[in-house]
Amino acid sequence: MQFANPMIDPFGRTISYLRVSVTDRCDFRCVYCMAEDMAFLPKKDLLTLEELDRLCTIFIEKGVRKLRLTGGEPLVRKNIMHLVRELSRHLKSGALEELTFTTNGSQLARFADELADCGVRRINVSLDTLDADKFHAITRWGHLGKVMAGIDAAQAAGIKVKLNAVALKGFNDQEIPDMLRWAHGRGMDLTLIETMPMGEIDGDRTDQYMPLSLMRAELERDFTLKDIPYKTGGPARYVEVAETGGRLGFITPMTHNFCESCNRVRLTCTGTLYMCLGQEDAADLRSPLRASEGNELVSNAIDEAIGRKPKGHDFVIDRRTNRPSVSRHMSVTGG
Ligand code: SAM
């Protein structure tokens, strides 16, 4: 499809992927993501579902081909299926290639059939351990059984599930081989993520940080990993695991950033557009959205923002830098 004014940033990168955090609220409190006692946004600051639909539609008209709903936990936003149903018209028209989710899986058993019916073909489920006690400890509030039931329901509905696990030193690093065998045995890819210094949490990130270069070297003692050019439109670099026949992805913002091929921007539930996950610069789209019924003001604000998309991020985790690189939590922009 040709667009009159495709979104191209100052470094020549075409923006075709929008990630939308539809709520900052979550039913888990993962220890590396949030503090236990979080202050959430007042409801009046949130974009309504209609406003979210309008903004997403403007982005699609400007060339977005892949839309990911995330959060907080996207499936705890009230009436979220109304938005999904509305957005699915862009899949039917062919304007949108993919509508997908990143979810903690807790509500999937309820929504899987309807998501499939709306054209959701693939989702990412975040899961850091297969041990029920450890799961409860890392999420503070979560129950593994519910997530497992959610994964079952999604697969039964024909949705392809990819697992995302944040690699945490001393927590799940020894468990990754088992998770890999389990995921691949069920036909799911597994992607490992390095923990990023975003937002104040209760603990110290230096203690949790596990470079994936080290993880890969450890896995290579048990498995034969072959680099493959497989891409899903995201930042993961994949290997094929000879012993299981499945794929393993690495998302390495700390040890190797992937900014040169960045094709995405991130919208929060208040209508703030972040042009980079690892930078503070942002643009307010809510004011121009609400200022007029036409879309010209918002469209201009988006163009202006894309013109400021930075070259990349520079996350640092070490003992000297014990402040988060960006002050907002991952739940604001959804990762
Ligand atoms: N609630 C949904 C979920 O659990 O997938 C979507 C939002 S959650 C913020 C998205 C992803 O970000 C999850 O996989 C989570 O583990 C990851 N995440 C959160 N904080 C992170 C951090 N500081 N570093 C790396 N990944 C993080």
Coordinates of C-alpha atoms and ligand atoms in Angstrom, one line a residue:
M1 CA 0.0 0.0 0.0
Q2 CA 1.3 3.5 -0.9
F3 CA 0.8 6.4 1.6
A4 CA 0.7 10.0 0.6
N5 CA 2.9 11.0 3.5
P6 CA 4.6 8.0 5.1
M7 CA 6.2 8.6 8.5
I8 CA 9.9 8.7 7.9
D9 CA 12.2 9.9 10.7
P10 CA 15.4 12.0 10.3
F11 CA 17.5 8.8 10.1
G12 CA 15.5 7.5 7.2
R13 CA 13.6 4.9 9.2
T14 CA 10.0 4.3 8.2
I15 CA 7.6 4.1 11.1
S16 CA 5.2 1.3 10.5
Y17 CA 4.7 -0.1 14.0
L18 CA 2.6 1.5 16.8
R19 CA 2.5 0.1 20.3
V20 CA -0.3 1.4 22.5
S21 CA -0.4 1.2 26.2
V22 CA -4.2 1.2 26.7
T23 CA -4.0 1.4 30.5
D24 CA -1.2 1.9 33.1
R25 CA -3.0 -0.4 35.5
C26 CA -2.0 -4.1 36.0
D27 CA -3.2 -7.0 38.0
F28 CA 0.4 -8.0 38.7
R29 CA 3.2 -6.1 40.4
C30 CA 6.3 -7.7 38.8
V31 CA 9.2 -6.7 41.1
Y32 CA 11.5 -5.5 38.2
C33 CA 8.6 -3.5 36.6
M34 CA 6.6 -1.7 39.4
A35 CA 6.8 -0.8 43.0
E36 CA 4.2 -2.6 45.1
D37 CA 2.5 0.7 45.9
M38 CA 2.0 2.4 42.6
A39 CA 0.1 5.6 42.0
F40 CA -2.0 5.2 38.9
L41 CA -3.4 7.8 36.6
P42 CA -6.8 9.3 37.4
K43 CA -9.5 8.0 35.0
K44 CA -10.2 11.5 33.7
D45 CA -6.7 11.7 32.2
L46 CA -7.2 8.6 30.1
L47 CA -8.2 8.6 26.5
T48 CA -11.6 7.1 26.0
L49 CA -11.8 3.9 23.9
E50 CA -13.3 6.1 21.1
E51 CA -10.3 8.4 21.3
L52 CA -7.9 5.5 21.2
D53 CA -9.6 4.2 18.2
R54 CA -9.5 7.6 16.5
L55 CA -5.8 8.0 17.2
C56 CA -4.9 4.5 16.1
T57 CA -6.9 5.0 12.9
I58 CA -4.9 8.2 12.2
F59 CA -1.7 6.3 12.6
I60 CA -2.9 3.5 10.3
E61 CA -3.8 6.1 7.7
K62 CA -0.2 7.4 8.0
G63 CA 1.3 4.0 7.4
V64 CA 1.2 2.0 10.5
R65 CA 0.9 -1.7 9.5
K66 CA 1.3 -3.4 12.8
L67 CA -0.5 -2.4 16.0
R68 CA 0.3 -3.9 19.4
L69 CA -1.9 -3.3 22.4
T70 CA -0.1 -3.5 25.7
G71 CA -0.1 -1.8 29.1
G72 CA -0.2 -2.1 32.2
E73 CA -2.2 -5.1 31.4
P74 CA -4.3 -4.4 28.3
L75 CA -6.9 -7.0 29.1
V76 CA -7.9 -5.3 32.4
R77 CA -8.9 -2.1 30.6
K78 CA -12.7 -1.9 30.9
N79 CA -14.5 -2.8 27.7
I80 CA -11.2 -3.5 25.9
M81 CA -12.9 -5.9 23.5
H82 CA -15.0 -3.0 22.2
L83 CA -11.8 -1.3 21.0
V84 CA -10.4 -4.5 19.6
R85 CA -13.6 -5.1 17.7
E86 CA -13.5 -1.6 16.3
L87 CA -9.8 -1.8 15.3
S88 CA -10.4 -5.2 13.6
R89 CA -12.1 -3.3 10.8
H90 CA -8.6 -2.2 9.6
L91 CA -7.6 -5.9 9.4
K92 CA -10.6 -6.6 7.3
S93 CA -9.9 -3.7 5.0
G94 CA -6.3 -4.8 4.6
A95 CA -5.0 -1.4 5.9
L96 CA -3.5 -3.1 8.9
E97 CA -1.4 -6.3 8.6
E98 CA -1.4 -7.3 12.2
L99 CA -3.3 -6.5 15.4
T100 CA -1.6 -8.1 18.4
F101 CA -1.1 -8.0 22.2
T102 CA 1.4 -8.2 24.9
T103 CA -0.3 -9.6 27.9
N104 CA 0.5 -11.3 31.2
G105 CA -2.1 -14.0 30.3
S106 CA -4.2 -13.6 33.5
Q107 CA -7.4 -12.7 31.6
L108 CA -6.7 -14.7 28.4
A109 CA -9.0 -17.6 29.3
R110 CA -11.9 -15.1 29.3
F111 CA -11.0 -13.4 26.1
A112 CA -9.1 -15.8 23.8
D113 CA -12.1 -16.8 21.6
E114 CA -13.2 -13.3 21.1
L115 CA -9.7 -12.1 20.3
A116 CA -9.4 -14.8 17.7
D117 CA -12.8 -13.8 16.3
C118 CA -11.5 -10.2 15.9
G119 CA -8.5 -11.4 13.8
V120 CA -5.8 -11.5 16.5
R121 CA -3.5 -14.3 15.2
R122 CA -0.5 -14.0 17.5
I123 CA 0.1 -12.7 21.0
N124 CA 3.0 -12.4 23.4
V125 CA 2.6 -13.7 26.9
S126 CA 5.0 -12.6 29.5
L127 CA 6.1 -15.5 31.7
D128 CA 9.3 -15.5 33.8
T129 CA 9.1 -18.9 35.5
L130 CA 7.2 -22.2 35.4
D131 CA 7.4 -22.6 39.2
A132 CA 4.1 -21.5 40.9
D133 CA 5.8 -20.2 44.1
K134 CA 8.4 -18.3 42.2
F135 CA 5.8 -17.0 39.9
H136 CA 3.8 -15.7 42.8
A137 CA 7.0 -14.1 44.3
I138 CA 8.1 -12.3 41.1
T139 CA 4.6 -11.0 40.2
R140 CA 3.7 -10.4 43.8
W141 CA 0.0 -10.9 43.0
G142 CA -0.2 -13.4 40.2
H143 CA -1.2 -17.1 40.0
L144 CA 0.5 -19.3 37.5
G145 CA -2.5 -21.6 37.1
K146 CA -4.5 -18.7 35.6
V147 CA -1.8 -17.9 33.1
M148 CA -1.5 -21.5 32.1
A149 CA -5.2 -21.7 31.5
G150 CA -4.9 -18.5 29.5
I151 CA -2.2 -20.0 27.3
D152 CA -4.3 -23.2 26.8
A153 CA -7.3 -21.1 25.8
A154 CA -5.3 -19.0 23.3
Q155 CA -3.8 -22.0 21.7
A156 CA -7.2 -23.8 21.5
A157 CA -8.6 -20.7 19.8
G158 CA -5.9 -20.9 17.2
I159 CA -3.8 -18.0 18.4
K160 CA 0.0 -18.4 18.1
V161 CA 1.6 -17.7 21.5
K162 CA 5.1 -16.5 22.0
L163 CA 6.5 -16.4 25.5
N164 CA 8.6 -13.5 26.8
A165 CA 10.8 -13.9 29.8
V166 CA 12.9 -11.3 31.5
A167 CA 16.2 -12.9 32.4
L168 CA 16.9 -12.3 36.0
K169 CA 20.1 -13.3 37.7
G170 CA 19.6 -15.7 40.6
F171 CA 15.9 -16.0 39.8
N172 CA 15.3 -17.8 36.6
D173 CA 18.6 -18.0 34.8
Q174 CA 19.0 -21.7 35.9
E175 CA 15.5 -22.4 34.7
I176 CA 15.7 -21.1 31.2
P177 CA 16.7 -24.6 29.7
D178 CA 13.6 -26.1 31.1
M179 CA 11.4 -23.2 30.0
L180 CA 12.9 -23.6 26.5
R181 CA 12.1 -27.3 26.3
W182 CA 8.6 -26.7 27.7
A183 CA 7.8 -23.8 25.3
H184 CA 9.1 -25.5 22.2
G185 CA 7.3 -28.7 23.2
R186 CA 4.1 -26.8 23.0
G187 CA 4.9 -25.0 19.7
M188 CA 5.8 -21.7 21.3
D189 CA 8.8 -19.5 20.6
L190 CA 10.6 -18.1 23.6
T191 CA 12.2 -14.7 23.8
L192 CA 14.5 -13.6 26.5
I193 CA 14.7 -9.9 27.5
E194 CA 17.4 -8.0 29.4
T195 CA 16.0 -6.0 32.3
M196 CA 16.0 -2.3 31.5
P197 CA 16.5 0.6 34.0
M198 CA 13.0 2.1 33.8
G199 CA 11.2 3.7 36.7
E200 CA 11.8 3.4 40.4
I201 CA 11.2 -0.1 41.9
D202 CA 11.6 -1.3 45.4
G203 CA 14.8 -3.3 44.8
D204 CA 18.2 -2.8 43.1
R205 CA 18.4 -3.6 39.4
T206 CA 22.1 -4.2 39.5
D207 CA 21.4 -7.4 41.4
Q208 CA 18.9 -8.6 38.9
Y209 CA 20.7 -7.8 35.7
M210 CA 21.7 -10.7 33.6
P211 CA 23.5 -9.9 30.3
L212 CA 22.1 -12.2 27.6
S213 CA 25.5 -12.6 26.0
L214 CA 26.3 -14.6 29.2
M215 CA 23.0 -16.4 29.1
R216 CA 23.6 -17.5 25.5
A217 CA 27.0 -18.8 26.4
E218 CA 25.5 -20.8 29.2
L219 CA 22.7 -22.2 27.0
E220 CA 25.3 -23.2 24.4
R221 CA 26.6 -25.8 26.9
D222 CA 23.3 -27.7 26.5
F223 CA 22.0 -26.7 23.2
T224 CA 23.1 -26.0 19.6
L225 CA 22.1 -22.5 18.7
K226 CA 22.1 -21.4 15.1
D227 CA 21.6 -17.7 14.1
I228 CA 18.7 -17.3 11.7
P229 CA 17.4 -14.2 9.9
Y230 CA 13.8 -14.8 11.2
K231 CA 12.0 -11.5 12.1
T232 CA 8.7 -10.6 13.6
G233 CA 8.9 -6.9 13.1
G234 CA 10.2 -6.5 16.7
P235 CA 13.8 -6.1 18.0
A236 CA 14.5 -9.8 18.9
R237 CA 17.3 -11.6 17.1
Y238 CA 16.5 -15.3 16.8
V239 CA 18.4 -18.6 16.9
E240 CA 17.1 -22.0 16.0
V241 CA 17.6 -24.7 18.7
A242 CA 18.7 -27.9 17.1
E243 CA 17.7 -30.1 20.0
T244 CA 14.1 -28.8 20.2
G245 CA 13.5 -27.6 16.7
G246 CA 12.1 -24.3 18.1
R247 CA 13.1 -20.7 18.0
L248 CA 14.7 -18.7 20.8
G249 CA 14.8 -14.9 20.6
F250 CA 17.1 -12.4 22.4
I251 CA 16.1 -8.8 23.1
T252 CA 19.3 -7.1 24.2
P253 CA 18.8 -3.4 24.7
M254 CA 21.7 -3.4 27.2
T255 CA 24.4 -5.5 25.6
H256 CA 23.5 -4.7 21.9
N257 CA 21.0 -2.1 21.0
F258 CA 18.8 -2.5 18.0
C259 CA 18.0 1.2 17.3
E260 CA 19.3 1.3 13.7
S261 CA 16.3 -0.8 12.6
C262 CA 13.8 0.8 14.9
N263 CA 10.4 1.1 13.1
R264 CA 8.2 1.9 16.0
V265 CA 6.7 4.6 18.3
R266 CA 4.8 4.2 21.5
L267 CA 1.5 5.8 22.6
T268 CA 0.4 6.0 26.2
C269 CA -3.2 5.8 27.5
T270 CA -3.1 9.5 28.0
G271 CA -2.2 10.2 24.4
T272 CA 1.5 10.9 24.9
L273 CA 3.7 9.7 22.1
Y274 CA 7.2 8.5 23.0
M275 CA 9.5 8.2 20.0
C276 CA 12.0 6.0 21.9
L277 CA 11.6 3.6 24.7
G278 CA 14.8 4.7 26.3
Q279 CA 14.4 8.5 26.1
E280 CA 12.2 11.1 27.9
D281 CA 11.3 13.2 24.9
A282 CA 7.6 12.9 24.1
A283 CA 4.7 14.7 22.2
D284 CA 1.2 15.4 23.5
L285 CA -1.4 14.1 21.0
R286 CA -4.3 14.4 23.4
S287 CA -4.6 18.2 23.1
P288 CA -4.7 18.4 19.3
L289 CA -7.0 15.3 19.3
R290 CA -9.5 17.1 21.5
A291 CA -9.0 20.5 20.0
S292 CA -10.8 19.7 16.7
E293 CA -13.0 17.1 15.2
G294 CA -10.9 17.0 12.1
N295 CA -7.6 15.1 12.1
E296 CA -5.3 17.7 10.7
L297 CA -3.9 19.0 14.0
V298 CA -3.1 15.6 15.3
S299 CA -1.6 14.5 12.0
N300 CA 0.7 17.6 12.1
A301 CA 1.6 16.9 15.7
I302 CA 2.6 13.3 14.8
D303 CA 4.7 14.5 11.8
E304 CA 6.5 17.0 14.1
A305 CA 7.1 14.3 16.7
I306 CA 8.5 11.8 14.2
G307 CA 10.8 14.6 13.1
R308 CA 12.3 14.4 16.6
K309 CA 12.7 10.6 16.8
P310 CA 16.2 10.2 18.3
K311 CA 18.8 7.9 16.9
G312 CA 18.7 5.6 19.8
H313 CA 18.8 5.0 23.5
D314 CA 21.6 4.6 26.0
F315 CA 20.5 2.5 28.9
V316 CA 23.1 1.9 31.6
I317 CA 22.9 -0.5 34.6
D318 CA 25.9 -0.4 36.9
R319 CA 26.7 0.3 40.5
R320 CA 27.8 3.9 39.8
T321 CA 24.6 4.7 37.9
N322 CA 22.0 3.6 40.4
R323 CA 19.2 5.9 39.0
P324 CA 16.8 4.6 36.3
S325 CA 17.8 5.8 32.8
V326 CA 14.2 6.9 32.2
S327 CA 12.0 7.8 35.1
R328 CA 8.7 6.3 33.8
H329 CA 7.9 2.7 34.4
M330 CA 7.7 0.2 31.6
S331 CA 3.9 0.0 32.3
V332 CA 3.5 3.6 30.9
T333 CA 4.7 2.6 27.5
G334 CA 4.2 -1.1 27.7
G335 CA 7.7 -2.2 26.7
Ligands
SAM1 N1 1.1 -6.6 31.3 C1 1.6 -7.0 30.0 C2 2.6 -8.1 30.2 O1 2.9 -8.6 31.3 O2 3.2 -8.5 29.1 C3 2.1 -5.9 29.2 C4 3.0 -4.8 29.8 S1 4.5 -5.4 30.5 C5 5.2 -3.8 31.0 C6 5.4 -5.7 29.0 C7 6.7 -6.5 29.2 O3 7.7 -5.6 29.8 C8 6.7 -7.7 30.0 O4 7.2 -8.8 29.3 C9 7.5 -7.4 31.2 O5 8.1 -8.5 31.7 C10 8.5 -6.4 30.6 N2 9.2 -5.5 31.5 C11 8.6 -4.7 32.5 N3 9.6 -4.0 33.1 C12 10.7 -4.3 32.5 C13 12.1 -3.9 32.7 N4 12.4 -2.9 33.6 N5 13.0 -4.4 31.9 C14 12.7 -5.3 30.9 N6 11.5 -5.7 30.7 C15 10.5 -5.2 31.5

